[in-house]
mmCIF file of C-alpha atoms in Angstrom:
data_model
loop_
_atom_site.group_PDB
_atom_site.id
_atom_site.type_symbol
_atom_site.label_atom_id
_atom_site.label_comp_id
_atom_site.label_asym_id
_atom_site.label_seq_id
_atom_site.Cartn_x
_atom_site.Cartn_y
_atom_site.Cartn_z
ATOM 1 C CA MET A 1 30.227 -5.024 10.791
ATOM 2 C CA ALA A 2 27.227 -2.779 10.242
ATOM 3 C CA GLU A 3 24.851 -5.620 11.056
ATOM 4 C CA SER A 4 26.569 -6.234 14.394
ATOM 5 C CA GLU A 5 26.337 -2.534 15.189
ATOM 6 C CA HIS A 6 22.625 -2.516 14.391
ATOM 7 C CA SER A 7 21.976 -5.628 16.466
ATOM 8 C CA SER A 8 23.809 -4.070 19.421
ATOM 9 C CA GLN A 9 21.529 -1.044 19.445
ATOM 10 C CA GLU A 10 18.933 -0.964 22.197
ATOM 11 C CA ARG A 11 15.278 -1.026 21.242
ATOM 12 C CA THR A 12 14.259 2.229 22.848
ATOM 13 C CA LEU A 13 11.645 3.512 20.370
ATOM 14 C CA GLU A 14 7.966 2.690 20.613
ATOM 15 C CA PRO A 15 6.649 0.500 17.780
ATOM 16 C CA SER A 16 5.176 2.341 14.851
ATOM 17 C CA ALA A 17 1.687 1.716 13.491
ATOM 18 C CA ARG A 18 3.216 -0.121 10.538
ATOM 19 C CA ARG A 19 5.215 -2.446 12.800
ATOM 20 C CA LEU A 20 2.139 -3.200 14.911
ATOM 21 C CA GLU A 21 0.130 -3.970 11.779
ATOM 22 C CA GLU A 22 2.844 -6.260 10.402
ATOM 23 C CA ALA A 23 3.007 -8.094 13.731
ATOM 24 C CA ARG A 24 -0.755 -8.483 13.682
ATOM 25 C CA ARG A 25 -0.661 -9.985 10.188
ATOM 26 C CA GLU A 26 1.881 -12.477 11.506
ATOM 27 C CA GLY A 27 -0.418 -13.418 14.396
ATOM 28 C CA GLN A 28 1.397 -11.448 17.109
ATOM 29 C CA VAL A 29 -1.265 -9.812 19.265
ATOM 30 C CA PRO A 30 -1.568 -9.458 23.052
ATOM 31 C CA ARG A 31 -3.476 -12.301 24.698
ATOM 32 C CA SER A 32 -4.358 -12.933 28.354
ATOM 33 C CA ARG A 33 -4.986 -16.484 29.545
ATOM 34 C CA HIS A 34 -6.336 -15.222 32.844
ATOM 35 C CA LEU A 35 -8.922 -13.124 31.018
ATOM 36 C CA ALA A 36 -9.963 -16.193 29.016
ATOM 37 C CA HIS A 37 -10.284 -18.221 32.243
ATOM 38 C CA LEU A 38 -12.261 -15.389 33.824
ATOM 39 C CA LEU A 39 -14.740 -15.224 30.960
ATOM 40 C CA LEU A 40 -15.166 -19.008 30.870
ATOM 41 C CA LEU A 41 -15.701 -19.304 34.606
ATOM 42 C CA GLY A 42 -17.867 -16.194 34.645
ATOM 43 C CA GLY A 43 -19.905 -17.595 31.756
ATOM 44 C CA ALA A 44 -20.391 -20.835 33.661
ATOM 45 C CA ALA A 45 -21.479 -18.942 36.776
ATOM 46 C CA LEU A 46 -23.878 -16.803 34.720
ATOM 47 C CA ALA A 47 -25.310 -19.896 33.038
ATOM 48 C CA LEU A 48 -25.874 -21.640 36.357
ATOM 49 C CA LEU A 49 -27.407 -18.502 37.860
ATOM 50 C CA LEU A 50 -29.863 -18.039 35.007
ATOM 51 C CA LEU A 51 -30.534 -21.661 34.117
ATOM 52 C CA ALA A 52 -30.180 -23.492 37.438
ATOM 53 C CA ASP A 53 -33.896 -24.153 37.964
ATOM 54 C CA PRO A 54 -34.761 -25.408 34.440
ATOM 55 C CA LEU A 55 -31.495 -27.380 34.301
ATOM 56 C CA LEU A 56 -32.207 -29.133 37.602
ATOM 57 C CA ALA A 57 -35.758 -29.847 36.490
ATOM 58 C CA ASP A 58 -34.568 -31.400 33.241
ATOM 59 C CA LEU A 59 -31.916 -33.473 34.995
ATOM 60 C CA ARG A 60 -34.448 -34.648 37.605
ATOM 61 C CA GLU A 61 -36.847 -35.670 34.852
ATOM 62 C CA MET A 62 -34.060 -37.475 33.004
ATOM 63 C CA LEU A 63 -33.094 -39.329 36.184
ATOM 64 C CA VAL A 64 -36.707 -40.370 36.856
ATOM 65 C CA ARG A 65 -37.199 -41.589 33.303
ATOM 66 C CA GLY A 66 -33.887 -43.420 33.379
ATOM 67 C CA LEU A 67 -34.813 -45.362 36.521
ATOM 68 C CA ALA A 68 -38.377 -46.153 35.467
ATOM 69 C CA PHE A 69 -38.791 -49.475 33.620
ATOM 70 C CA ASP A 70 -41.981 -51.090 32.427
ATOM 71 C CA ALA A 71 -42.484 -54.813 31.738
ATOM 72 C CA ALA A 72 -42.258 -54.405 27.968
ATOM 73 C CA THR A 73 -38.890 -52.655 28.237
ATOM 74 C CA VAL A 74 -37.542 -55.334 30.565
ATOM 75 C CA ARG A 75 -38.612 -58.165 28.197
ATOM 76 C CA ASP A 76 -37.242 -56.401 25.097
ATOM 77 C CA PRO A 77 -33.603 -55.292 25.539
ATOM 78 C CA ALA A 78 -33.751 -53.450 22.175
ATOM 79 C CA ARG A 79 -35.999 -50.858 23.818
ATOM 80 C CA MET A 80 -33.258 -50.193 26.360
ATOM 81 C CA SER A 81 -31.003 -48.845 23.606
ATOM 82 C CA ALA A 82 -33.791 -46.607 22.310
ATOM 83 C CA ARG A 83 -34.443 -45.389 25.854
ATOM 84 C CA LEU A 84 -30.726 -44.626 26.305
ATOM 85 C CA GLY A 85 -30.678 -42.629 23.056
ATOM 86 C CA GLU A 86 -33.707 -40.587 24.176
ATOM 87 C CA LEU A 87 -32.075 -39.844 27.534
ATOM 88 C CA VAL A 88 -28.832 -38.766 25.858
ATOM 89 C CA VAL A 89 -30.701 -36.394 23.532
ATOM 90 C CA HIS A 90 -32.692 -35.040 26.477
ATOM 91 C CA GLY A 91 -29.508 -34.454 28.465
ATOM 92 C CA LEU A 92 -27.811 -32.661 25.556
ATOM 93 C CA LEU A 93 -30.815 -30.392 25.076
ATOM 94 C CA ALA A 94 -30.824 -29.650 28.792
ATOM 95 C CA VAL A 95 -27.168 -28.560 28.897
ATOM 96 C CA ALA A 96 -27.152 -26.938 25.409
ATOM 97 C CA PRO A 97 -27.856 -23.384 26.734
ATOM 98 C CA VAL A 98 -24.974 -23.701 29.196
ATOM 99 C CA LEU A 99 -22.667 -24.961 26.459
ATOM 100 C CA LEU A 100 -23.696 -22.101 24.156
ATOM 101 C CA ILE A 101 -22.883 -19.530 26.850
ATOM 102 C CA LEU A 102 -19.483 -21.145 27.421
ATOM 103 C CA LEU A 103 -18.850 -21.221 23.674
ATOM 104 C CA ALA A 104 -19.687 -17.511 23.390
ATOM 105 C CA ALA A 105 -17.345 -16.775 26.309
ATOM 106 C CA ALA A 106 -14.554 -18.783 24.659
ATOM 107 C CA PHE A 107 -14.933 -16.787 21.418
ATOM 108 C CA ALA A 108 -15.203 -13.460 23.248
ATOM 109 C CA ALA A 109 -12.041 -13.948 25.326
ATOM 110 C CA PRO A 110 -9.512 -13.277 22.533
ATOM 111 C CA LEU A 111 -11.597 -10.439 21.085
ATOM 112 C CA VAL A 112 -11.469 -8.334 24.245
ATOM 113 C CA VAL A 113 -7.720 -7.652 24.112
ATOM 114 C CA GLY A 114 -6.257 -8.532 20.717
ATOM 115 C CA GLY A 115 -9.421 -8.301 18.651
ATOM 116 C CA TRP A 116 -10.399 -10.549 15.770
ATOM 117 C CA LEU A 117 -7.408 -12.128 14.103
ATOM 118 C CA PHE A 118 -7.253 -14.164 10.893
ATOM 119 C CA ALA A 119 -3.731 -15.349 10.131
ATOM 120 C CA PRO A 120 -3.696 -18.449 7.869
ATOM 121 C CA GLN A 121 0.097 -18.611 8.047
ATOM 122 C CA LEU A 122 -0.164 -19.704 11.677
ATOM 123 C CA ALA A 123 -1.662 -22.993 10.496
ATOM 124 C CA THR A 124 1.285 -23.651 8.176
ATOM 125 C CA PRO A 125 3.537 -26.409 9.546
ATOM 126 C CA ARG A 126 6.846 -25.085 10.834
ATOM 127 C CA PHE A 127 9.327 -27.919 10.974
ATOM 128 C CA ASP A 128 11.935 -25.699 12.620
ATOM 129 C CA ARG A 129 9.855 -25.902 15.798
ATOM 130 C CA LEU A 130 10.300 -29.678 15.920
ATOM 131 C CA SER A 131 13.813 -29.302 17.269
ATOM 132 C CA PRO A 132 13.956 -30.651 20.877
ATOM 133 C CA LEU A 133 16.740 -28.247 21.773
ATOM 134 C CA GLN A 134 14.717 -25.236 20.643
ATOM 135 C CA GLY A 135 11.693 -26.613 22.486
ATOM 136 C CA PHE A 136 13.643 -26.906 25.745
ATOM 137 C CA GLY A 137 15.017 -23.447 25.127
ATOM 138 C CA ARG A 138 11.522 -21.992 24.847
ATOM 139 C CA MET A 139 10.377 -23.922 27.937
ATOM 140 C CA LEU A 140 13.285 -22.569 29.983
ATOM 141 C CA SER A 141 13.181 -19.041 28.590
ATOM 142 C CA LEU A 142 12.540 -16.091 30.863
ATOM 143 C CA SER A 143 9.099 -15.372 29.365
ATOM 144 C CA ALA A 144 8.030 -19.013 29.808
ATOM 145 C CA LEU A 145 9.187 -18.998 33.428
ATOM 146 C CA VAL A 146 7.307 -15.748 34.053
ATOM 147 C CA GLU A 147 4.118 -17.250 32.581
ATOM 148 C CA LEU A 148 4.580 -20.393 34.712
ATOM 149 C CA GLY A 149 5.062 -18.265 37.796
ATOM 150 C CA LYS A 150 1.872 -16.314 37.080
ATOM 151 C CA VAL A 151 -0.131 -19.516 36.597
ATOM 152 C CA LEU A 152 1.219 -20.986 39.848
ATOM 153 C CA LEU A 153 0.436 -17.758 41.682
ATOM 154 C CA VAL A 154 -3.142 -17.750 40.419
ATOM 155 C CA CYS A 155 -3.511 -21.433 41.361
ATOM 156 C CA VAL A 156 -2.286 -20.661 44.875
ATOM 157 C CA LEU A 157 -4.727 -17.745 45.145
ATOM 158 C CA LEU A 158 -7.639 -19.879 43.959
ATOM 159 C CA ALA A 159 -6.689 -22.670 46.350
ATOM 160 C CA ALA A 160 -6.412 -20.196 49.233
ATOM 161 C CA VAL A 161 -9.787 -18.635 48.449
ATOM 162 C CA GLY A 162 -11.412 -22.056 48.087
ATOM 163 C CA PHE A 163 -9.868 -23.372 51.284
ATOM 164 C CA GLY A 164 -10.851 -20.239 53.175
ATOM 165 C CA TYR A 165 -14.437 -20.472 51.980
ATOM 166 C CA ILE A 166 -14.806 -24.190 52.746
ATOM 167 C CA SER A 167 -13.143 -23.877 56.152
ATOM 168 C CA THR A 168 -15.563 -21.143 57.173
ATOM 169 C CA HIS A 169 -18.620 -23.094 55.941
ATOM 170 C CA VAL A 170 -17.828 -26.577 57.214
ATOM 171 C CA GLU A 171 -20.965 -26.644 59.356
ATOM 172 C CA ASP A 172 -23.115 -25.602 56.391
ATOM 173 C CA PHE A 173 -21.728 -28.409 54.243
ATOM 174 C CA ALA A 174 -22.177 -30.916 57.113
ATOM 175 C CA ALA A 175 -25.791 -29.858 57.549
ATOM 176 C CA LEU A 176 -26.588 -30.920 53.986
ATOM 177 C CA SER A 177 -26.658 -34.586 55.110
ATOM 178 C CA GLN A 178 -29.543 -33.863 57.493
ATOM 179 C CA MET A 179 -31.741 -32.076 54.930
ATOM 180 C CA ASN A 180 -34.204 -33.641 52.536
ATOM 181 C CA LEU A 181 -33.261 -33.810 48.880
ATOM 182 C CA ALA A 182 -35.079 -30.696 47.657
ATOM 183 C CA VAL A 183 -33.941 -28.437 50.506
ATOM 184 C CA GLY A 184 -30.407 -29.860 50.402
ATOM 185 C CA LEU A 185 -30.058 -29.253 46.674
ATOM 186 C CA ALA A 186 -31.244 -25.677 47.047
ATOM 187 C CA HIS A 187 -28.870 -25.005 49.943
ATOM 188 C CA PHE A 188 -25.964 -26.629 48.095
ATOM 189 C CA GLY A 189 -26.761 -24.498 45.056
ATOM 190 C CA SER A 190 -26.495 -21.307 47.106
ATOM 191 C CA LEU A 191 -23.192 -22.420 48.630
ATOM 192 C CA ALA A 192 -21.799 -23.355 45.215
ATOM 193 C CA GLY A 193 -22.967 -20.068 43.735
ATOM 194 C CA VAL A 194 -21.119 -18.028 46.372
ATOM 195 C CA ALA A 195 -18.008 -20.166 45.826
ATOM 196 C CA PHE A 196 -18.214 -19.527 42.081
ATOM 197 C CA LEU A 197 -18.495 -15.785 42.648
ATOM 198 C CA LEU A 198 -15.424 -15.801 44.889
ATOM 199 C CA LEU A 199 -13.432 -17.707 42.275
ATOM 200 C CA VAL A 200 -14.611 -15.320 39.548
ATOM 201 C CA ALA A 201 -13.596 -12.332 41.682
ATOM 202 C CA THR A 202 -10.143 -13.859 42.211
ATOM 203 C CA LEU A 203 -9.685 -14.452 38.489
ATOM 204 C CA GLY A 204 -10.994 -10.959 37.821
ATOM 205 C CA ALA A 205 -8.255 -9.463 39.990
ATOM 206 C CA ALA A 206 -5.646 -11.607 38.198
ATOM 207 C CA ALA A 207 -6.989 -10.566 34.781
ATOM 208 C CA ALA A 208 -7.033 -6.890 35.790
ATOM 209 C CA ILE A 209 -3.284 -7.161 36.381
ATOM 210 C CA ASP A 210 -2.455 -9.502 33.512
ATOM 211 C CA VAL A 211 -4.245 -7.644 30.686
ATOM 212 C CA PRO A 212 -2.280 -4.361 31.034
ATOM 213 C CA PHE A 213 0.890 -6.399 31.509
ATOM 214 C CA GLN A 214 0.298 -8.359 28.283
ATOM 215 C CA ILE A 215 -0.368 -5.155 26.342
ATOM 216 C CA PHE A 216 2.785 -3.581 27.763
ATOM 217 C CA LYS A 217 4.822 -6.738 27.060
ATOM 218 C CA HIS A 218 3.509 -6.906 23.480
ATOM 219 C CA ARG A 219 4.537 -3.317 22.743
ATOM 220 C CA ARG A 220 7.854 -3.789 24.568
ATOM 221 C CA ASP A 221 8.699 -6.849 22.445
ATOM 222 C CA LEU A 222 7.969 -4.852 19.291
ATOM 223 C CA ARG A 223 10.089 -1.843 20.230
ATOM 224 C CA MET A 224 12.451 -0.638 17.529
ATOM 225 C CA THR A 225 16.042 0.423 17.338
ATOM 226 C CA PRO A 226 16.831 3.836 15.816
ATOM 227 C CA GLU A 227 18.197 2.035 12.750
ATOM 228 C CA GLN A 228 14.967 0.053 12.318
ATOM 229 C CA ALA A 229 12.891 3.226 12.650
ATOM 230 C CA LYS A 230 15.075 5.002 10.103
ATOM 231 C CA ARG A 231 14.842 2.078 7.681
ATOM 232 C CA GLU A 232 11.070 1.883 8.067
ATOM 233 C CA GLN A 233 10.711 5.601 7.470
ATOM 234 C CA LYS A 234 12.879 5.284 4.379
ATOM 235 C CA GLU A 235 10.753 2.395 3.095
ATOM 236 C CA SER A 236 7.484 4.206 3.777
ATOM 237 C CA GLU A 237 8.572 7.532 2.323
ATOM 238 C CA GLY A 238 10.805 6.119 -0.383
ATOM 239 C CA ASP A 239 14.537 6.218 -0.934
ATOM 240 C CA PRO A 240 15.657 9.887 -0.816
ATOM 241 C CA HIS A 241 18.150 9.284 -3.617
ATOM 242 C CA LEU A 242 15.466 7.685 -5.767
ATOM 243 C CA LYS A 243 13.055 10.509 -4.991
ATOM 244 C CA ALA A 244 15.743 13.037 -5.910
ATOM 245 C CA ARG A 245 16.301 11.286 -9.241
ATOM 246 C CA ILE A 246 12.566 11.269 -9.882
ATOM 247 C CA ARG A 247 12.292 14.974 -9.103
ATOM 248 C CA SER A 248 15.265 15.673 -11.345
ATOM 249 C CA ALA A 249 13.651 13.709 -14.178
ATOM 250 C CA GLN A 250 10.393 15.572 -13.638
ATOM 251 C CA ARG A 251 12.211 18.903 -13.774
ATOM 252 C CA ASP A 252 13.954 17.873 -16.970
ATOM 253 C CA MET A 253 10.641 16.880 -18.566
ATOM 254 C CA ALA A 254 9.022 20.134 -17.446
ATOM 255 C CA ARG A 255 11.973 22.097 -18.813
ATOM 256 C CA LYS A 256 11.723 20.304 -22.153
ATOM 257 C CA ARG A 257 8.001 21.058 -22.374
ATOM 258 C CA MET A 258 8.715 24.660 -21.485
ATOM 259 C CA MET A 259 11.436 24.992 -24.113
ATOM 260 C CA ALA A 260 9.135 23.429 -26.706
ATOM 261 C CA ALA A 261 6.671 26.258 -26.056
ATOM 262 C CA VAL A 262 9.208 29.040 -26.687
ATOM 263 C CA PRO A 263 9.080 28.888 -30.543
ATOM 264 C CA LYS A 264 5.269 29.293 -30.346
ATOM 265 C CA ALA A 265 5.422 32.347 -28.067
ATOM 266 C CA ASP A 266 4.508 35.864 -29.222
ATOM 267 C CA VAL A 267 7.345 37.646 -27.438
ATOM 268 C CA VAL A 268 10.187 37.085 -24.976
ATOM 269 C CA VAL A 269 10.641 39.792 -22.336
ATOM 270 C CA THR A 270 14.250 39.963 -21.115
ATOM 271 C CA ASN A 271 16.232 41.569 -18.312
ATOM 272 C CA PRO A 272 18.339 41.447 -20.620
ATOM 273 C CA THR A 273 21.088 39.429 -18.919
ATOM 274 C CA HIS A 274 19.535 37.512 -16.026
ATOM 275 C CA PHE A 275 15.833 36.845 -16.794
ATOM 276 C CA ALA A 276 13.754 35.846 -19.789
ATOM 277 C CA VAL A 277 9.966 35.341 -19.862
ATOM 278 C CA ALA A 278 8.068 34.076 -22.933
ATOM 279 C CA LEU A 279 4.470 35.278 -23.378
ATOM 280 C CA LYS A 280 1.649 33.892 -25.516
ATOM 281 C CA TYR A 281 -1.679 35.603 -26.080
ATOM 282 C CA MET A 282 -4.645 33.925 -27.730
ATOM 283 C CA GLU A 283 -7.532 36.339 -27.406
ATOM 284 C CA ALA A 284 -10.128 33.715 -28.397
ATOM 285 C CA ARG A 285 -9.055 31.356 -25.609
ATOM 286 C CA HIS A 286 -7.639 33.446 -22.771
ATOM 287 C CA ARG A 287 -8.607 36.719 -21.190
ATOM 288 C CA ALA A 288 -4.968 37.595 -20.490
ATOM 289 C CA PRO A 289 -1.579 36.606 -21.921
ATOM 290 C CA LEU A 290 0.040 33.475 -20.489
ATOM 291 C CA VAL A 291 3.606 32.866 -19.353
ATOM 292 C CA VAL A 292 4.616 29.793 -21.363
ATOM 293 C CA ALA A 293 8.295 29.775 -20.317
ATOM 294 C CA LYS A 294 10.574 31.577 -17.929
ATOM 295 C CA GLY A 295 14.081 31.192 -16.613
ATOM 296 C CA ALA A 296 17.088 32.828 -15.056
ATOM 297 C CA ASP A 297 20.748 32.892 -16.027
ATOM 298 C CA ALA A 298 21.570 29.782 -18.118
ATOM 299 C CA VAL A 299 17.915 28.910 -18.681
ATOM 300 C CA ALA A 300 17.214 32.493 -19.689
ATOM 301 C CA GLU A 301 20.053 32.333 -22.229
ATOM 302 C CA LYS A 302 18.580 29.110 -23.638
ATOM 303 C CA ILE A 303 15.145 30.725 -23.969
ATOM 304 C CA LYS A 304 16.629 33.724 -25.792
ATOM 305 C CA GLU A 305 18.640 31.426 -28.081
ATOM 306 C CA LEU A 306 15.517 29.461 -29.024
ATOM 307 C CA ALA A 307 13.631 32.703 -29.571
ATOM 308 C CA ARG A 308 16.332 33.987 -31.983
ATOM 309 C CA GLU A 309 16.351 30.671 -33.879
ATOM 310 C CA SER A 310 12.538 30.685 -34.155
ATOM 311 C CA GLY A 311 12.162 34.351 -35.008
ATOM 312 C CA VAL A 312 10.311 35.223 -31.834
ATOM 313 C CA PRO A 313 10.819 38.921 -31.061
ATOM 314 C CA GLN A 314 12.574 39.904 -27.844
ATOM 315 C CA VAL A 315 11.886 43.042 -25.851
ATOM 316 C CA GLU A 316 14.252 44.367 -23.204
ATOM 317 C CA ALA A 317 12.127 45.495 -20.254
ATOM 318 C CA PRO A 318 14.072 44.705 -17.062
ATOM 319 C CA PRO A 319 11.448 45.705 -14.450
ATOM 320 C CA LEU A 320 8.684 43.853 -16.338
ATOM 321 C CA ALA A 321 10.862 40.751 -16.859
ATOM 322 C CA ARG A 322 11.695 40.624 -13.163
ATOM 323 C CA ALA A 323 8.059 41.158 -12.153
ATOM 324 C CA LEU A 324 6.792 38.433 -14.494
ATOM 325 C CA TYR A 325 9.479 36.009 -13.333
ATOM 326 C CA LYS A 326 8.671 36.707 -9.682
ATOM 327 C CA HIS A 327 4.873 36.762 -9.675
ATOM 328 C CA VAL A 328 3.667 34.462 -12.483
ATOM 329 C CA GLU A 329 4.132 30.690 -12.708
ATOM 330 C CA ILE A 330 4.599 28.845 -15.977
ATOM 331 C CA GLY A 331 1.190 28.341 -17.585
ATOM 332 C CA GLY A 332 -0.346 31.109 -15.488
ATOM 333 C CA ALA A 333 -2.033 34.285 -16.695
ATOM 334 C CA ILE A 334 -0.434 37.616 -15.958
ATOM 335 C CA PRO A 335 -2.060 39.545 -13.092
ATOM 336 C CA ALA A 336 -4.248 42.546 -13.768
ATOM 337 C CA THR A 337 -1.643 44.867 -12.252
ATOM 338 C CA LEU A 338 0.675 44.110 -15.172
ATOM 339 C CA TYR A 339 -1.913 44.447 -17.943
ATOM 340 C CA THR A 340 -0.768 47.948 -18.959
ATOM 341 C CA ALA A 341 2.923 47.050 -19.090
ATOM 342 C CA VAL A 342 2.338 43.840 -21.043
ATOM 343 C CA ALA A 343 -0.070 45.647 -23.378
ATOM 344 C CA GLN A 344 2.741 48.022 -24.400
ATOM 345 C CA VAL A 345 4.955 45.021 -25.240
ATOM 346 C CA LEU A 346 2.233 43.227 -27.218
ATOM 347 C CA ALA A 347 1.300 46.410 -29.067
ATOM 348 C CA TYR A 348 4.919 46.705 -30.201
ATOM 349 C CA VAL A 349 4.973 43.015 -31.252
ATOM 350 C CA PHE A 350 1.754 43.278 -33.274
ATOM 351 C CA GLN A 351 3.024 46.481 -34.972
ATOM 352 C CA LEU A 352 6.257 44.642 -35.741
ATOM 353 C CA GLN A 353 4.288 41.814 -37.333
ATOM 354 C CA ARG A 354 2.364 44.348 -39.481
ATOM 355 C CA PHE A 355 5.661 45.882 -40.558
ATOM 356 C CA ALA A 356 6.971 42.428 -41.496
ATOM 357 C CA ARG A 357 3.927 41.965 -43.739
ATOM 358 C CA GLY A 358 4.480 45.421 -45.280
ATOM 359 C CA ALA A 359 1.252 46.771 -43.774
ATOM 360 C CA GLY A 360 2.751 49.497 -41.623
ATOM 361 C CA PRO A 361 5.840 51.459 -40.621
ATOM 362 C CA ARG A 362 8.584 49.973 -38.493
ATOM 363 C CA PRO A 363 7.654 50.540 -34.838
ATOM 364 C CA THR A 364 9.989 51.875 -32.192
ATOM 365 C CA GLU A 365 10.860 49.353 -29.484
ATOM 366 C CA PRO A 366 9.588 50.580 -26.104
ATOM 367 C CA ARG A 367 12.392 51.230 -23.658
ATOM 368 C CA GLU A 368 10.830 52.672 -20.524
ATOM 369 C CA ILE A 369 8.109 50.238 -19.497
ATOM 370 C CA GLU A 370 7.116 50.860 -15.926
ATOM 371 C CA VAL A 371 5.461 48.353 -13.607
ATOM 372 C CA PRO A 372 3.244 49.180 -10.613
ATOM 373 C CA LYS A 373 4.921 49.832 -7.321
ATOM 374 C CA GLY A 374 5.713 46.679 -5.392
ATOM 375 C CA MET A 375 5.848 44.360 -8.420
ATOM 376 C CA ASP A 376 9.574 44.713 -9.203
ATOM 377 C CA PRO A 377 11.549 42.545 -6.724
ATOM 378 C CA LEU A 378 14.577 44.838 -7.122
ATOM 379 C CA GLU A 379 12.576 47.956 -6.320
ATOM 380 C CA PRO A 380 14.236 49.844 -3.437
ATOM 381 C CA ARG A 381 12.396 49.367 -0.129
ATOM 382 C CA ALA A 382 10.968 52.411 1.504
ATOM 383 C CA THR A 383 12.798 53.283 4.699
ATOM 384 C CA ALA A 384 11.349 55.038 7.712
#
């Protein structure tokens, strides 16, 4: 039921970067056939424009050598084969620059729009595509009919441009029969060059329309439903329930480490009912005492219970306990503004330790420990 609801949702959201990248890995990138045809035909026109003179000279030389026979060649047919091989090599060398330009154009065509793509899975045989019914379905699909219509339209445009050019230059083509070979070839070359440029311009107009259309169609086909976008976000960010369990486990581990530090603390400052903060001071290591544990309500009761079991002294100083809980993180040093208040607590603790060793009188627990203004979160706000 849920799957049918998801499939019925409209794909109204633009594809995400992840979806575009996955489609690219699968070989789905925008491609324009008309751009490929434009680059191939334009490459051929460029090759003929740049290499027409040397190409004609090489072909003329090959024709002269092919029609020239000496007596030795006529008497020895084996030399005819060698002559044919030489002419073939000469012809290939003559047209090699043109072929290289066309090859470069063929490689550049897909790079212009979709960029370089290496997808080995496209070469894997897919036997599901051998079904005749599926093949006819793809041939008669809307996208296939649209592509066929575009190709037919371009063919009609090319035919119209070619017919228009030839019909307006009939006299020029007829005059070629009255010219000598050299002049006629030159004049025909100019006529053919203009025809090539017209065809290239026609394909250029078709490509200028087709390239944005292919990019738009590619992104439209990859649009996402709200459910797909939500699922992708969940996969990229992680399952919220799993993340909540991880955070809970992390909090439990941090709480266990914190509770393990309570028996090693020097003193626990209490509210006494709502807050408890355990302090540790190692003069050789730290410039100021550290907060090794803190908690409120149930956690505070647990800290005080561990302190009683471990013999860690507790001092009731509500403003100081609230200030430490509010302004100092676990593992952090107390701020300088609380040095005086904490020093009174530590002085009492150290005197208590001396009394326990029998080296001094029993100290009096400090009751009125003040903290600087603005440090106690329960301090009444000044009113205008």
